[in-house]
Amino acid sequence: MKELEELNFLENIEKLQLSSRFFINQKIIEKCHETHSCNFIMSNQETLEFIMDLLQDEEGISYKRMFGGYALLKNELAVAVILRSEVFMKVDESNIDEYKLGASKPFTYYKNGKEVSLSNWSIPSEILEDKDVFIDWFLKSYQVAVNKKIGKK
């Protein structure tokens, strides 16, 4: 009888450990969604491959290496960059509010001791979960790039 109790105890411990791991993993996933910083899991290369899969049906898509990451282009215009394993898309007054609502942040770096912000903002992680929504955001950022090139503000 004591052996059976020990066996049940060990099975319960094992179940508890599995459920704890599930709980911890679930909390990590929730935290990623909450903080919009899940992208740290993938390298720049893996992020590029994922994004290129999302954009496979779009015409004129290409990329080039830039600053240790990648620039994503449509019809030779830079629309987004992949740096620090995150996707940062072009923004202006036409689409900035969507990024702010998603708690996005601009890409920043330091030069001569001063913080410099670009007009590229991180995309909320949930945008990557829906191909159609991602493409919509990408095309809006493409329009920002077009407008910038032709001088519209």
PDB file of C-alpha atoms in Angstrom:
ATOM      1  CA  MET A   1       0.000   0.000   0.000  1.00  0.00           C
ATOM      2  CA  LYS A   2       2.863   2.374   0.847  1.00  0.00           C
ATOM      3  CA  GLU A   3       4.414   1.733  -2.585  1.00  0.00           C
ATOM      4  CA  LEU A   4       1.112   2.636  -4.249  1.00  0.00           C
ATOM      5  CA  GLU A   5       0.929   5.867  -2.244  1.00  0.00           C
ATOM      6  CA  GLU A   6       4.486   6.739  -3.263  1.00  0.00           C
ATOM      7  CA  LEU A   7       3.683   5.984  -6.893  1.00  0.00           C
ATOM      8  CA  ASN A   8       0.578   8.207  -6.751  1.00  0.00           C
ATOM      9  CA  PHE A   9       2.601  10.906  -5.034  1.00  0.00           C
ATOM     10  CA  LEU A  10       5.283  10.769  -7.770  1.00  0.00           C
ATOM     11  CA  GLU A  11       2.637  10.829 -10.511  1.00  0.00           C
ATOM     12  CA  ASN A  12       1.032  13.871  -8.895  1.00  0.00           C
ATOM     13  CA  ILE A  13       4.409  15.605  -8.642  1.00  0.00           C
ATOM     14  CA  GLU A  14       5.047  14.885 -12.322  1.00  0.00           C
ATOM     15  CA  LYS A  15       1.609  16.258 -13.278  1.00  0.00           C
ATOM     16  CA  LEU A  16       2.235  19.305 -11.127  1.00  0.00           C
ATOM     17  CA  GLN A  17       5.590  19.904 -12.804  1.00  0.00           C
ATOM     18  CA  LEU A  18       4.030  19.595 -16.259  1.00  0.00           C
ATOM     19  CA  SER A  19       1.202  21.946 -15.366  1.00  0.00           C
ATOM     20  CA  SER A  20       3.702  24.378 -13.811  1.00  0.00           C
ATOM     21  CA  ARG A  21       5.773  24.384 -16.984  1.00  0.00           C
ATOM     22  CA  PHE A  22       2.630  24.931 -19.014  1.00  0.00           C
ATOM     23  CA  PHE A  23       1.611  27.747 -16.681  1.00  0.00           C
ATOM     24  CA  ILE A  24       5.040  29.377 -16.875  1.00  0.00           C
ATOM     25  CA  ASN A  25       5.124  29.075 -20.665  1.00  0.00           C
ATOM     26  CA  GLN A  26       1.611  30.484 -20.860  1.00  0.00           C
ATOM     27  CA  LYS A  27       2.675  33.426 -18.673  1.00  0.00           C
ATOM     28  CA  ILE A  28       5.695  34.065 -20.890  1.00  0.00           C
ATOM     29  CA  ILE A  29       3.438  34.120 -23.956  1.00  0.00           C
ATOM     30  CA  GLU A  30       0.978  36.449 -22.204  1.00  0.00           C
ATOM     31  CA  LYS A  31       3.833  38.744 -21.174  1.00  0.00           C
ATOM     32  CA  CYS A  32       5.108  38.833 -24.753  1.00  0.00           C
ATOM     33  CA  HIS A  33       1.704  39.903 -26.013  1.00  0.00           C
ATOM     34  CA  GLU A  34       1.333  42.400 -23.181  1.00  0.00           C
ATOM     35  CA  THR A  35       4.700  44.047 -23.772  1.00  0.00           C
ATOM     36  CA  HIS A  36       4.800  43.607 -27.563  1.00  0.00           C
ATOM     37  CA  SER A  37       8.290  42.190 -27.310  1.00  0.00           C
ATOM     38  CA  CYS A  38       7.964  38.579 -28.422  1.00  0.00           C
ATOM     39  CA  ASN A  39      10.215  39.149 -31.392  1.00  0.00           C
ATOM     40  CA  PHE A  40      13.330  38.616 -29.283  1.00  0.00           C
ATOM     41  CA  ILE A  41      12.773  34.893 -29.802  1.00  0.00           C
ATOM     42  CA  MET A  42      13.767  35.053 -33.482  1.00  0.00           C
ATOM     43  CA  SER A  43      16.970  36.266 -35.091  1.00  0.00           C
ATOM     44  CA  ASN A  44      16.899  39.018 -37.709  1.00  0.00           C
ATOM     45  CA  GLN A  45      17.210  36.304 -40.385  1.00  0.00           C
ATOM     46  CA  GLU A  46      14.299  34.268 -38.970  1.00  0.00           C
ATOM     47  CA  THR A  47      12.180  37.408 -38.663  1.00  0.00           C
ATOM     48  CA  LEU A  48      12.960  38.257 -42.297  1.00  0.00           C
ATOM     49  CA  GLU A  49      11.965  34.762 -43.444  1.00  0.00           C
ATOM     50  CA  PHE A  50       8.707  34.988 -41.491  1.00  0.00           C
ATOM     51  CA  ILE A  51       7.876  38.418 -42.938  1.00  0.00           C
ATOM     52  CA  MET A  52       8.775  37.354 -46.480  1.00  0.00           C
ATOM     53  CA  ASP A  53       6.345  34.439 -46.088  1.00  0.00           C
ATOM     54  CA  LEU A  54       3.613  36.892 -45.078  1.00  0.00           C
ATOM     55  CA  LEU A  55       4.386  39.060 -48.111  1.00  0.00           C
ATOM     56  CA  GLN A  56       4.811  36.266 -50.657  1.00  0.00           C
ATOM     57  CA  ASP A  57       1.683  37.235 -52.627  1.00  0.00           C
ATOM     58  CA  GLU A  58       2.613  40.926 -52.844  1.00  0.00           C
ATOM     59  CA  GLU A  59       4.376  42.184 -55.958  1.00  0.00           C
ATOM     60  CA  GLY A  60       7.597  44.175 -55.906  1.00  0.00           C
ATOM     61  CA  ILE A  61       8.822  42.918 -52.502  1.00  0.00           C
ATOM     62  CA  SER A  62      12.559  42.668 -51.905  1.00  0.00           C
ATOM     63  CA  TYR A  63      15.047  43.173 -49.113  1.00  0.00           C
ATOM     64  CA  LYS A  64      18.631  44.209 -48.591  1.00  0.00           C
ATOM     65  CA  ARG A  65      21.051  44.007 -45.700  1.00  0.00           C
ATOM     66  CA  MET A  66      21.325  47.177 -43.673  1.00  0.00           C
ATOM     67  CA  PHE A  67      22.987  48.041 -40.331  1.00  0.00           C
ATOM     68  CA  GLY A  68      23.201  44.398 -39.243  1.00  0.00           C
ATOM     69  CA  GLY A  69      19.543  43.857 -40.120  1.00  0.00           C
ATOM     70  CA  TYR A  70      17.413  44.182 -43.211  1.00  0.00           C
ATOM     71  CA  ALA A  71      15.468  46.802 -45.119  1.00  0.00           C
ATOM     72  CA  LEU A  72      12.166  45.609 -46.589  1.00  0.00           C
ATOM     73  CA  LEU A  73      11.329  47.230 -49.899  1.00  0.00           C
ATOM     74  CA  LYS A  74       8.344  47.429 -52.179  1.00  0.00           C
ATOM     75  CA  ASN A  75       9.075  48.673 -55.679  1.00  0.00           C
ATOM     76  CA  GLU A  76      12.552  49.699 -54.485  1.00  0.00           C
ATOM     77  CA  LEU A  77      11.187  51.952 -51.695  1.00  0.00           C
ATOM     78  CA  ALA A  78      12.155  51.185 -48.100  1.00  0.00           C
ATOM     79  CA  VAL A  79       8.968  50.408 -46.172  1.00  0.00           C
ATOM     80  CA  ALA A  80      10.310  48.726 -43.058  1.00  0.00           C
ATOM     81  CA  VAL A  81      13.474  47.598 -41.329  1.00  0.00           C
ATOM     82  CA  ILE A  82      14.194  44.496 -39.325  1.00  0.00           C
ATOM     83  CA  LEU A  83      16.597  45.304 -36.505  1.00  0.00           C
ATOM     84  CA  ARG A  84      16.998  43.735 -33.077  1.00  0.00           C
ATOM     85  CA  SER A  85      14.679  40.981 -34.381  1.00  0.00           C
ATOM     86  CA  GLU A  86      11.794  43.439 -34.598  1.00  0.00           C
ATOM     87  CA  VAL A  87       9.942  44.907 -37.539  1.00  0.00           C
ATOM     88  CA  PHE A  88       9.853  48.714 -37.661  1.00  0.00           C
ATOM     89  CA  MET A  89       7.601  50.223 -40.344  1.00  0.00           C
ATOM     90  CA  LYS A  90       7.479  53.735 -41.768  1.00  0.00           C
ATOM     91  CA  VAL A  91       4.999  56.062 -40.123  1.00  0.00           C
ATOM     92  CA  ASP A  92       3.708  59.583 -40.569  1.00  0.00           C
ATOM     93  CA  GLU A  93       0.595  61.450 -39.472  1.00  0.00           C
ATOM     94  CA  SER A  94      -1.573  59.139 -41.615  1.00  0.00           C
ATOM     95  CA  ASN A  95      -0.835  55.971 -39.620  1.00  0.00           C
ATOM     96  CA  ILE A  96       0.968  56.952 -36.396  1.00  0.00           C
ATOM     97  CA  ASP A  97      -2.169  56.719 -34.262  1.00  0.00           C
ATOM     98  CA  GLU A  98      -2.539  52.985 -34.978  1.00  0.00           C
ATOM     99  CA  TYR A  99       1.003  52.440 -33.746  1.00  0.00           C
ATOM    100  CA  LYS A 100       0.444  54.514 -30.631  1.00  0.00           C
ATOM    101  CA  LEU A 101      -2.743  52.582 -29.848  1.00  0.00           C
ATOM    102  CA  GLY A 102      -0.700  49.396 -30.108  1.00  0.00           C
ATOM    103  CA  ALA A 103       1.853  50.767 -27.602  1.00  0.00           C
ATOM    104  CA  SER A 104       4.523  50.731 -30.313  1.00  0.00           C
ATOM    105  CA  LYS A 105       7.744  52.667 -30.014  1.00  0.00           C
ATOM    106  CA  PRO A 106       9.954  54.354 -32.594  1.00  0.00           C
ATOM    107  CA  PHE A 107      13.274  52.823 -33.533  1.00  0.00           C
ATOM    108  CA  THR A 108      15.912  54.742 -31.628  1.00  0.00           C
ATOM    109  CA  TYR A 109      19.672  54.692 -31.399  1.00  0.00           C
ATOM    110  CA  TYR A 110      22.356  56.844 -29.811  1.00  0.00           C
ATOM    111  CA  LYS A 111      24.707  59.056 -31.781  1.00  0.00           C
ATOM    112  CA  ASN A 112      27.236  61.297 -30.064  1.00  0.00           C
ATOM    113  CA  GLY A 113      25.502  60.696 -26.749  1.00  0.00           C
ATOM    114  CA  LYS A 114      22.082  61.788 -28.040  1.00  0.00           C
ATOM    115  CA  GLU A 115      19.069  59.603 -28.712  1.00  0.00           C
ATOM    116  CA  VAL A 116      17.943  59.674 -32.342  1.00  0.00           C
ATOM    117  CA  SER A 117      14.445  58.483 -33.364  1.00  0.00           C
ATOM    118  CA  LEU A 118      13.553  57.349 -36.848  1.00  0.00           C
ATOM    119  CA  SER A 119      10.152  57.502 -38.501  1.00  0.00           C
ATOM    120  CA  ASN A 120       9.997  53.709 -38.255  1.00  0.00           C
ATOM    121  CA  TRP A 121       7.931  52.283 -35.393  1.00  0.00           C
ATOM    122  CA  SER A 122       7.725  48.733 -34.085  1.00  0.00           C
ATOM    123  CA  ILE A 123       4.605  46.854 -35.030  1.00  0.00           C
ATOM    124  CA  PRO A 124       2.461  45.359 -32.266  1.00  0.00           C
ATOM    125  CA  SER A 125       3.059  41.592 -32.042  1.00  0.00           C
ATOM    126  CA  GLU A 126      -0.606  40.762 -32.689  1.00  0.00           C
ATOM    127  CA  ILE A 127      -0.290  42.313 -36.166  1.00  0.00           C
ATOM    128  CA  LEU A 128       2.089  39.478 -37.072  1.00  0.00           C
ATOM    129  CA  GLU A 129      -0.570  36.933 -36.162  1.00  0.00           C
ATOM    130  CA  ASP A 130      -2.906  37.899 -39.032  1.00  0.00           C
ATOM    131  CA  LYS A 131      -1.479  37.971 -42.548  1.00  0.00           C
ATOM    132  CA  ASP A 132      -4.208  40.250 -43.935  1.00  0.00           C
ATOM    133  CA  VAL A 133      -3.814  42.781 -41.130  1.00  0.00           C
ATOM    134  CA  PHE A 134      -0.034  42.720 -41.507  1.00  0.00           C
ATOM    135  CA  ILE A 135      -0.294  43.338 -45.258  1.00  0.00           C
ATOM    136  CA  ASP A 136      -2.714  46.212 -44.608  1.00  0.00           C
ATOM    137  CA  TRP A 137      -0.221  47.833 -42.210  1.00  0.00           C
ATOM    138  CA  PHE A 138       2.639  47.173 -44.644  1.00  0.00           C
ATOM    139  CA  LEU A 139       0.777  48.805 -47.536  1.00  0.00           C
ATOM    140  CA  LYS A 140      -0.048  51.850 -45.401  1.00  0.00           C
ATOM    141  CA  SER A 141       3.653  52.164 -44.619  1.00  0.00           C
ATOM    142  CA  TYR A 142       4.418  51.765 -48.314  1.00  0.00           C
ATOM    143  CA  GLN A 143       2.122  54.714 -49.001  1.00  0.00           C
ATOM    144  CA  VAL A 144       4.073  56.709 -46.401  1.00  0.00           C
ATOM    145  CA  ALA A 145       7.277  55.885 -48.307  1.00  0.00           C
ATOM    146  CA  VAL A 146       5.671  56.885 -51.627  1.00  0.00           C
ATOM    147  CA  ASN A 147       4.415  60.167 -50.174  1.00  0.00           C
ATOM    148  CA  LYS A 148       7.828  60.932 -48.727  1.00  0.00           C
ATOM    149  CA  LYS A 149       9.516  60.276 -52.052  1.00  0.00           C
ATOM    150  CA  ILE A 150       7.170  62.589 -53.965  1.00  0.00           C
ATOM    151  CA  GLY A 151       7.394  65.242 -51.275  1.00  0.00           C
ATOM    152  CA  LYS A 152       3.934  64.987 -49.714  1.00  0.00           C
ATOM    153  CA  LYS A 153       3.804  65.712 -46.019  1.00  0.00           C
TER     154      LYS A 153
END
